[in-house]
XYZ file of C-alpha atoms in Angstrom:
577
model
C -39.168 66.608 9.967
C -36.632 65.061 12.198
C -38.357 61.851 12.689
C -37.502 58.689 10.140
C -40.136 56.510 11.582
C -43.080 56.105 13.899
C -44.772 53.190 15.546
C -47.489 51.223 13.210
C -49.958 51.856 15.792
C -50.140 55.680 15.637
C -49.039 55.909 12.073
C -51.126 57.642 9.182
C -49.262 55.218 6.768
C -50.913 52.106 8.703
C -54.422 53.457 7.202
C -53.411 53.820 3.574
C -51.715 50.416 3.904
C -54.471 49.076 5.524
C -57.409 50.590 2.947
C -55.179 50.089 -0.050
C -56.452 53.479 -1.239
C -55.169 57.166 -0.839
C -55.412 59.030 2.279
C -55.792 62.628 2.260
C -56.248 64.613 5.667
C -56.413 68.307 5.048
C -56.359 69.105 8.993
C -55.869 66.502 11.481
C -57.107 68.565 14.348
C -60.338 68.577 12.443
C -60.093 64.960 11.712
C -61.519 62.629 14.648
C -59.264 59.878 13.827
C -56.356 61.738 14.502
C -57.138 64.522 16.628
C -55.824 63.175 19.763
C -52.884 61.083 17.703
C -49.764 61.812 19.552
C -47.986 62.748 16.171
C -50.712 65.525 16.098
C -51.035 66.737 19.616
C -47.189 66.716 20.370
C -44.060 66.230 18.296
C -43.583 66.278 15.175
C -47.055 68.046 15.150
C -48.455 67.211 11.930
C -51.263 68.514 10.729
C -51.487 67.624 7.250
C -50.970 64.336 5.757
C -51.537 62.870 2.210
C -50.179 59.161 1.283
C -50.571 57.298 -1.777
C -50.198 53.240 -0.913
C -47.096 51.475 -3.048
C -49.137 48.515 -4.465
C -46.782 45.787 -5.766
C -48.166 42.277 -6.932
C -51.305 42.976 -5.302
C -49.678 44.087 -1.895
C -49.253 47.171 -0.250
C -45.682 47.690 0.748
C -45.947 51.203 1.893
C -46.919 54.887 0.854
C -45.356 57.663 -0.634
C -46.569 60.379 1.755
C -46.655 64.317 1.972
C -46.791 65.378 5.584
C -46.791 69.434 6.766
C -47.162 71.295 10.142
C -49.679 73.567 8.593
C -53.312 72.902 7.115
C -53.109 72.241 3.666
C -55.614 71.396 0.148
C -53.991 69.828 -2.916
C -54.799 70.504 -6.125
C -55.856 67.503 -8.524
C -52.823 68.029 -10.619
C -50.560 67.771 -7.552
C -52.525 64.581 -6.576
C -51.821 63.252 -9.703
C -48.213 63.806 -9.821
C -48.040 62.135 -6.580
C -49.665 58.795 -7.958
C -47.175 59.258 -10.805
C -44.463 58.971 -8.399
C -45.785 56.294 -6.503
C -46.142 54.361 -9.670
C -42.309 55.159 -10.502
C -41.387 54.106 -7.006
C -43.173 50.955 -7.572
C -41.194 50.477 -11.160
C -37.963 50.759 -9.261
C -38.774 48.395 -6.755
C -39.974 45.706 -9.498
C -36.897 46.512 -11.578
C -34.731 46.164 -8.525
C -35.963 42.760 -7.733
C -35.677 41.657 -11.184
C -31.989 42.771 -11.345
C -31.345 40.506 -8.126
C -33.103 37.661 -9.785
C -30.907 37.841 -12.820
C -27.796 38.528 -10.662
C -28.871 35.000 -9.148
C -29.702 33.578 -12.564
C -26.261 34.766 -13.939
C -24.567 33.008 -11.181
C -26.407 29.978 -11.483
C -25.747 29.861 -15.240
C -22.202 30.433 -14.645
C -21.515 27.702 -12.219
C -23.785 25.425 -14.544
C -21.231 26.313 -17.150
C -18.669 25.566 -15.426
C -19.812 22.309 -14.568
C -20.514 21.551 -18.203
C -17.087 22.516 -19.234
C -15.503 20.454 -16.560
C -17.482 17.330 -17.189
C -15.869 14.038 -18.099
C -18.579 13.395 -20.215
C -19.140 14.558 -23.807
C -22.308 16.801 -23.109
C -24.175 18.455 -26.384
C -26.967 20.278 -27.359
C -28.371 18.821 -30.966
C -31.079 20.436 -32.682
C -33.992 18.455 -34.602
C -31.910 18.479 -37.923
C -29.283 16.774 -35.885
C -26.666 19.613 -35.963
C -24.714 20.526 -33.164
C -25.655 23.413 -30.929
C -23.715 23.272 -28.274
C -20.560 21.043 -27.113
C -18.379 21.130 -24.087
C -14.674 20.697 -24.511
C -14.699 17.018 -23.677
C -15.396 16.531 -27.515
C -12.187 17.866 -28.507
C -10.226 15.516 -26.108
C -12.106 12.450 -27.088
C -12.632 13.044 -30.891
C -9.712 15.318 -31.841
C -12.137 18.087 -33.311
C -11.894 21.724 -32.497
C -15.196 22.401 -30.989
C -15.466 25.512 -33.926
C -15.154 22.430 -36.377
C -18.227 20.593 -34.862
C -20.452 23.693 -34.457
C -23.486 23.626 -36.593
C -21.984 20.548 -38.429
C -24.605 17.753 -39.044
C -23.952 14.745 -36.303
C -24.739 12.200 -38.941
C -21.259 13.231 -40.702
C -19.467 11.712 -37.866
C -21.330 8.724 -37.659
C -20.056 4.992 -39.022
C -22.015 4.415 -41.947
C -23.401 1.278 -40.676
C -24.878 3.051 -37.483
C -26.854 5.760 -39.465
C -29.909 4.226 -40.141
C -30.159 3.030 -36.528
C -29.636 6.671 -35.221
C -32.322 8.167 -37.438
C -34.810 5.609 -36.426
C -33.983 6.022 -32.455
C -34.178 9.778 -32.842
C -37.681 9.354 -34.421
C -38.677 6.881 -31.822
C -37.484 9.474 -29.436
C -39.687 12.347 -31.061
C -42.554 10.298 -31.148
C -42.773 8.537 -27.422
C -40.178 11.056 -25.822
C -38.850 8.223 -23.619
C -35.199 8.772 -23.046
C -32.752 7.236 -25.125
C -30.420 4.978 -22.696
C -27.209 2.992 -23.339
C -27.713 3.494 -27.084
C -24.240 3.046 -28.888
C -22.774 4.524 -32.172
C -19.330 4.753 -33.792
C -18.069 8.270 -34.236
C -15.050 9.066 -36.324
C -12.245 10.493 -34.633
C -10.247 13.437 -36.532
C -7.538 10.904 -37.172
C -10.079 8.715 -38.836
C -10.192 5.960 -36.014
C -13.737 5.085 -34.612
C -14.866 5.968 -31.316
C -17.554 3.818 -29.622
C -19.994 6.072 -27.522
C -22.564 5.183 -25.107
C -25.554 7.890 -25.717
C -28.408 8.934 -22.925
C -30.543 11.390 -24.623
C -33.606 13.151 -23.723
C -35.847 15.577 -25.722
C -36.360 19.475 -24.520
C -38.644 21.124 -26.438
C -36.868 21.282 -29.870
C -33.688 20.136 -28.939
C -31.868 16.635 -27.701
C -30.060 17.122 -24.656
C -27.566 14.229 -25.202
C -24.718 12.765 -22.610
C -22.161 10.374 -24.041
C -19.554 8.291 -22.495
C -16.621 6.679 -24.327
C -16.697 3.022 -24.434
C -13.440 2.786 -26.281
C -10.513 2.888 -23.768
C -12.559 1.056 -21.308
C -13.457 -1.886 -23.958
C -9.963 -1.857 -24.744
C -8.753 -2.305 -20.931
C -11.713 -4.939 -20.571
C -10.298 -6.914 -23.550
C -6.486 -6.460 -22.000
C -7.440 -7.461 -18.740
C -9.780 -10.213 -19.880
C -6.403 -11.835 -22.345
C -4.337 -11.099 -19.365
C -6.657 -13.144 -17.035
C -6.649 -16.059 -19.681
C -3.104 -16.180 -19.810
C -2.899 -16.353 -15.697
C -5.958 -18.924 -15.670
C -4.028 -21.043 -18.262
C -0.686 -20.748 -16.647
C -2.474 -21.777 -13.264
C -4.310 -24.543 -14.757
C -1.276 -25.993 -16.342
C 1.211 -25.507 -13.699
C 3.127 -28.317 -12.206
C 2.833 -26.795 -8.858
C -0.307 -26.773 -6.785
C -2.008 -23.506 -6.347
C -4.481 -22.844 -3.636
C -6.475 -19.666 -2.828
C -7.263 -19.323 0.976
C -9.403 -16.880 2.298
C -8.827 -14.766 5.652
C -9.714 -17.531 7.760
C -7.441 -19.803 5.705
C -10.467 -21.837 4.070
C -9.877 -23.093 0.506
C -11.551 -21.134 -1.888
C -9.932 -22.464 -5.190
C -7.639 -24.939 -6.349
C -5.706 -25.929 -9.790
C -5.464 -29.328 -11.536
C -2.258 -29.934 -10.109
C -3.435 -29.638 -6.606
C -5.563 -32.659 -7.207
C -2.919 -34.583 -8.503
C -0.770 -33.707 -5.720
C -3.049 -34.019 -2.713
C -5.849 -36.301 -4.375
C -8.885 -34.097 -3.608
C -11.218 -33.418 -6.244
C -12.294 -29.622 -6.165
C -15.648 -29.889 -4.557
C -13.910 -32.028 -2.127
C -11.361 -29.508 -0.847
C -13.276 -25.948 -1.242
C -14.443 -24.854 1.993
C -12.730 -26.706 4.223
C -9.754 -25.618 6.798
C -6.233 -25.721 5.248
C -5.390 -27.637 8.295
C -6.609 -30.853 6.323
C -3.415 -30.595 4.341
C -1.054 -30.974 7.339
C 0.035 -33.688 9.037
C -1.566 -33.616 12.135
C 2.179 -33.181 14.158
C 1.991 -29.548 12.574
C -1.571 -28.427 13.406
C -0.146 -26.099 15.917
C 2.268 -24.624 13.780
C 1.269 -21.348 12.377
C 3.637 -21.582 9.414
C 2.287 -24.851 8.384
C -1.569 -23.265 8.512
C -0.138 -20.580 6.116
C -1.014 -18.208 8.864
C 1.740 -15.632 8.087
C 0.128 -12.480 8.367
C 2.404 -11.103 10.996
C 5.417 -12.569 9.311
C 6.974 -10.104 6.905
C 10.405 -11.892 6.667
C 8.558 -15.464 6.509
C 6.018 -14.489 3.359
C 9.484 -13.534 1.377
C 10.922 -17.040 1.369
C 9.526 -20.442 0.711
C 9.014 -22.808 3.731
C 8.355 -26.635 4.243
C 5.956 -28.498 6.152
C 5.045 -32.563 5.773
C 1.938 -32.326 3.713
C -1.041 -34.860 3.838
C -2.722 -36.322 1.096
C -6.574 -37.435 0.907
C -5.126 -41.042 1.413
C -3.251 -39.998 4.673
C 0.157 -40.696 3.163
C 2.646 -37.885 3.937
C 5.286 -35.943 1.563
C 7.747 -33.196 2.079
C 6.243 -30.018 0.991
C 7.594 -26.923 0.178
C 5.376 -23.701 -0.014
C 5.661 -19.968 -1.157
C 2.526 -17.950 0.182
C 1.552 -14.802 -1.313
C -0.869 -12.720 0.581
C -3.043 -9.965 -1.392
C -6.082 -7.918 -0.545
C -9.741 -7.812 -2.266
C -11.060 -4.297 -0.928
C -10.665 -5.074 3.084
C -10.320 -8.613 2.972
C -6.742 -10.297 2.879
C -6.371 -13.481 0.909
C -3.866 -15.830 0.580
C -2.474 -17.719 -2.713
C -0.398 -20.702 -1.631
C 1.758 -22.505 -4.391
C 2.589 -25.854 -2.901
C 5.569 -28.225 -4.391
C 6.508 -31.876 -3.687
C 10.091 -32.130 -2.792
C 10.361 -35.504 -1.556
C 12.482 -36.542 -4.170
C 14.538 -33.494 -3.563
C 14.926 -34.639 0.082
C 15.685 -38.005 -0.558
C 18.817 -36.963 -2.962
C 20.033 -34.537 -0.529
C 19.820 -37.469 2.033
C 21.878 -39.619 -0.474
C 24.060 -36.777 -0.856
C 24.684 -35.931 2.789
C 25.161 -39.577 3.442
C 27.747 -40.075 0.482
C 29.455 -36.400 1.852
C 29.451 -38.053 5.368
C 30.856 -41.314 4.364
C 33.647 -39.516 2.505
C 34.487 -37.196 5.129
C 34.456 -40.271 7.665
C 36.876 -41.834 4.971
C 39.207 -38.840 4.882
C 39.502 -37.651 8.268
C 41.724 -40.723 9.537
C 44.332 -40.335 6.657
C 44.041 -36.636 7.035
C 44.806 -36.771 10.400
C 48.061 -38.859 9.788
C 49.075 -36.617 6.993
C 48.574 -33.291 9.551
C 50.581 -35.562 12.391
C 53.334 -36.357 10.164
C 53.451 -32.637 8.568
C 53.604 -31.130 12.042
C 56.289 -33.404 13.124
C 58.671 -32.202 10.052
C 57.691 -28.678 10.271
C 58.682 -29.043 14.243
C 62.168 -30.072 13.084
C 61.974 -33.811 14.265
C 64.029 -34.501 10.562
C 66.382 -31.292 11.401
C 66.497 -28.153 9.797
C 65.183 -28.224 6.827
C 66.196 -25.607 3.717
C 64.079 -22.516 3.483
C 62.075 -23.654 0.266
C 61.406 -26.965 1.475
C 60.390 -25.502 5.003
C 57.844 -23.230 3.184
C 56.373 -25.930 1.261
C 55.743 -28.256 4.296
C 54.246 -24.994 5.936
C 51.506 -24.514 3.263
C 51.074 -28.380 3.064
C 50.392 -28.339 6.717
C 47.984 -25.268 6.483
C 45.908 -26.684 3.789
C 45.709 -30.189 5.476
C 44.542 -28.148 8.584
C 41.974 -26.578 6.539
C 40.716 -30.007 5.056
C 40.193 -31.238 8.490
C 38.208 -28.447 9.597
C 36.307 -28.621 6.447
C 35.525 -32.225 7.052
C 34.805 -31.560 10.436
C 32.128 -28.881 9.694
C 30.539 -31.391 7.149
C 30.306 -33.907 9.638
C 28.971 -31.433 12.136
C 26.412 -30.559 9.468
C 25.655 -34.276 8.664
C 25.035 -34.672 12.684
C 22.473 -31.901 12.896
C 20.843 -33.045 9.906
C 20.302 -36.420 11.417
C 19.577 -35.417 14.664
C 22.574 -37.212 16.243
C 24.838 -34.091 17.259
C 25.028 -34.632 21.133
C 24.826 -31.421 23.223
C 26.371 -31.885 26.933
C 24.294 -28.978 28.843
C 25.671 -27.764 32.052
C 25.765 -24.641 33.875
C 28.463 -22.495 32.255
C 29.901 -19.065 33.295
C 29.792 -16.527 30.518
C 33.917 -15.750 31.412
C 34.618 -19.575 30.358
C 33.231 -19.369 27.202
C 35.131 -16.319 26.529
C 38.395 -17.147 27.981
C 38.303 -20.174 25.822
C 37.266 -18.933 22.688
C 39.847 -16.078 22.870
C 42.580 -18.803 23.616
C 41.313 -20.549 20.427
C 41.287 -17.399 18.374
C 45.073 -15.952 19.645
C 47.170 -17.771 17.183
C 44.748 -16.932 14.222
C 44.878 -13.357 15.348
C 48.453 -13.209 15.539
C 49.024 -14.344 11.811
C 46.523 -11.511 10.707
C 48.036 -8.812 12.873
C 44.861 -8.309 14.783
C 44.230 -7.533 18.275
C 41.359 -9.410 19.836
C 40.085 -7.286 22.932
C 37.136 -7.854 25.473
C 35.087 -4.380 25.821
C 33.885 -3.819 29.242
C 33.381 -6.613 32.146
C 32.057 -9.694 31.920
C 29.076 -10.183 33.689
C 29.055 -13.113 36.507
C 26.430 -15.172 34.805
C 25.891 -18.668 34.107
C 23.661 -20.165 31.028
C 22.771 -23.887 30.432
C 24.867 -24.911 27.380
C 27.282 -26.932 25.945
C 30.552 -25.085 26.420
C 32.363 -26.714 23.757
C 29.628 -25.912 21.035
C 29.380 -22.627 22.401
C 33.218 -22.048 22.393
C 32.904 -23.254 18.521
C 30.389 -20.692 17.877
C 32.150 -17.925 19.480
C 35.660 -19.014 17.858
C 34.063 -19.118 14.619
C 32.761 -15.446 15.067
C 35.723 -14.290 15.944
C 37.878 -16.047 13.372
C 35.353 -14.545 10.747
C 35.928 -10.946 12.412
C 39.471 -11.315 12.208
C 39.363 -12.234 8.292
C 37.762 -9.293 7.717
C 39.328 -6.833 9.702
C 42.351 -4.798 8.225
C 45.841 -5.660 9.904
C 46.542 -3.337 12.676
C 42.966 -2.873 13.779
C 41.136 -4.822 16.570
C 38.206 -7.164 17.043
C 36.074 -6.267 19.862
C 34.220 -8.925 22.391
C 31.726 -7.728 24.676
C 28.961 -9.485 27.085
C 26.021 -8.169 28.323
C 23.276 -9.254 31.054
C 19.842 -8.443 30.673
C 16.932 -9.468 32.728
C 16.814 -12.985 31.301
C 19.184 -12.969 28.345
C 23.225 -13.374 27.861
C 24.335 -11.318 25.087
C 27.808 -11.932 23.503
C 28.878 -9.713 20.826
C 31.582 -9.719 18.356
C 32.616 -6.495 16.314
C 34.811 -6.292 13.266
C 35.921 -3.101 11.642
C 35.657 -4.585 8.041
C 33.799 -3.731 4.853
C 30.132 -4.821 6.033
C 27.695 -7.312 4.654
C 26.562 -6.559 1.429
C 22.970 -6.094 1.044
C 22.354 -8.916 -1.553
C 24.180 -11.083 0.577
C 22.478 -10.863 4.063
C 19.335 -13.188 2.927
C 21.276 -16.261 2.669
C 24.293 -15.362 5.229
C 23.398 -18.444 7.419
C 23.141 -20.973 4.215
C 25.483 -23.731 4.079
C 28.554 -22.819 1.698
C 27.624 -19.133 1.481
C 30.128 -16.684 1.031
C 30.076 -13.006 0.029
C 31.958 -11.547 -2.614
C 35.207 -10.259 -1.087
C 39.060 -10.557 -1.942
C 39.929 -13.900 -2.935
C 42.461 -14.573 -0.177
C 39.654 -13.857 2.261
C 37.228 -16.194 0.245
C 39.744 -19.102 -0.009
C 40.292 -19.048 3.991
C 36.613 -19.877 4.625
C 34.500 -22.996 3.866
C 31.196 -21.309 3.827
C 29.972 -23.394 6.708
C 30.901 -21.732 9.846
C 27.661 -19.445 10.020
C 25.058 -21.891 9.608
C 26.583 -24.627 11.692
C 26.707 -21.431 14.641
C 23.266 -20.568 13.857
C 22.221 -24.112 14.149
C 24.082 -24.577 17.538
C 22.650 -21.164 19.162
C 18.672 -22.297 17.766
C 19.664 -25.674 19.193
C 20.063 -23.687 22.577
C 17.055 -21.894 22.376
C 18.901 -18.725 21.618
C 19.133 -16.555 18.455
C 22.286 -15.365 16.228
C 21.566 -11.995 14.451
C 23.717 -9.356 12.780
C 23.602 -5.712 12.439
C 25.911 -2.928 10.880
C 28.080 -1.539 13.632
C 28.151 2.571 13.699
C 31.042 4.009 11.845
C 31.418 0.881 9.632
C 31.591 -3.035 10.177
C 29.383 -5.751 11.545
C 28.202 -6.776 15.086
C 27.091 -10.284 15.575
C 25.204 -11.219 18.780
C 24.493 -14.183 20.252
C 21.554 -14.123 22.541
C 21.278 -17.228 25.322
C 18.613 -17.707 28.153
C 20.679 -17.491 31.434
C 19.895 -19.223 34.753
C 17.972 -17.405 37.492
C 20.149 -16.549 40.556
């Protein structure tokens, strides 16, 4: 027969499956159930059918059948053979299903075994006699014993003697009550003799204990070390001479140390929960720095800043603050260290006043000395012998350097006291550049260096004090000349942007050392370099220049020049056309 399947509505097998009994049709044309069946009247012209149902777990899955084109009668032996064959088919189906179940179980068991082996916990199966029957590899890592050394070994052999009685009592309780053991701690001997503290969770499953243990030793060692570290840190904070304040993300005080109470006069319960602005003079409440709001100012967070601090009794003092943000989860908090620098400021003022007084007292006689040496050097006494002329030139040079130093010191004192006068007036960029070039020409010639203007000077005016801005540009040009090798040139350029005038001075020197950059604008700051260069400067020029530019509302910055050297840039606001 070519047919491999038939519709169930006309199939012979459907009757056998529905009844669950063997169906035998010797001649379909003589059987009223099938005489007009299309499988009988048409292809494949079935005349004989004998089907044995395949019964599996109480359900008929199909039939094992014999079909012929001619009428037939089967002998009892043949019918019995077909029944046996049908039983074998059912057995094969049952075996195939069991194989599939075993494959699934084998896969699941392999996965479980991998998890068992990969677990960071110590997993084990222990029998009623408290012998190890199964352990995962974590036991080797934590206790140092090979698994083969622990297999079938009594668990009590590894226990600390003081823990044996407790463990036996807990095993008896678990066996009797069958309630899981949770957080039961024992000390187990490491292979090297150390005692490792384990915390256990144990359940009774049939005749075996299923146990999960965690190593508490390293955790407790770390916890003890952390507690010790926290204790030392707390002791340092509690005994610190400076006030230490912890603020939340909104700059609300969370915690203070005893030094804070001594400095500000607030008891902890009086200040905790209040805004940090209560510690700041009202005149500085709008200053983000004084409010400790430095979230977006990485540069300011790296160094101390100062502000007038307000005590509980209303008195003010000069405070220096160092801020250190730290993160707890998604929240950024701030630790601030506050120091009273009032005495330091008073000492600095006394020192500045002393230096200013000395400078004033020295300037007049030095001016006379410089004038006299200038006359002698100019030949007013006639031609001097060469050795004497050289001595006069050295004396004149050093006298002029002392005069510059005194003038710089006096300028700094005026800036500190706020008495520096600025005669602001509309001034062209060309006027400032021409004056600075003229002031630097002789100095550059002495160093065999040429100062050149690169590009066109824009026709632009800025509101500034011409003399002070010429002082700034002259200082930048002089520094560039000092650090540029003989025969090279210093470049000066000017650029107009939408609202700024940019004056740039480029040298071809060795560049600014990274370690010096943070303090380049501090007083008396000088980078390491050739002794001859260090002697020529006072270390005050850049500090004064920075203050002058700041007073003009501008900025003074520097950057590495392409190919070597440094570029200093003065940025000033320009007048609208």
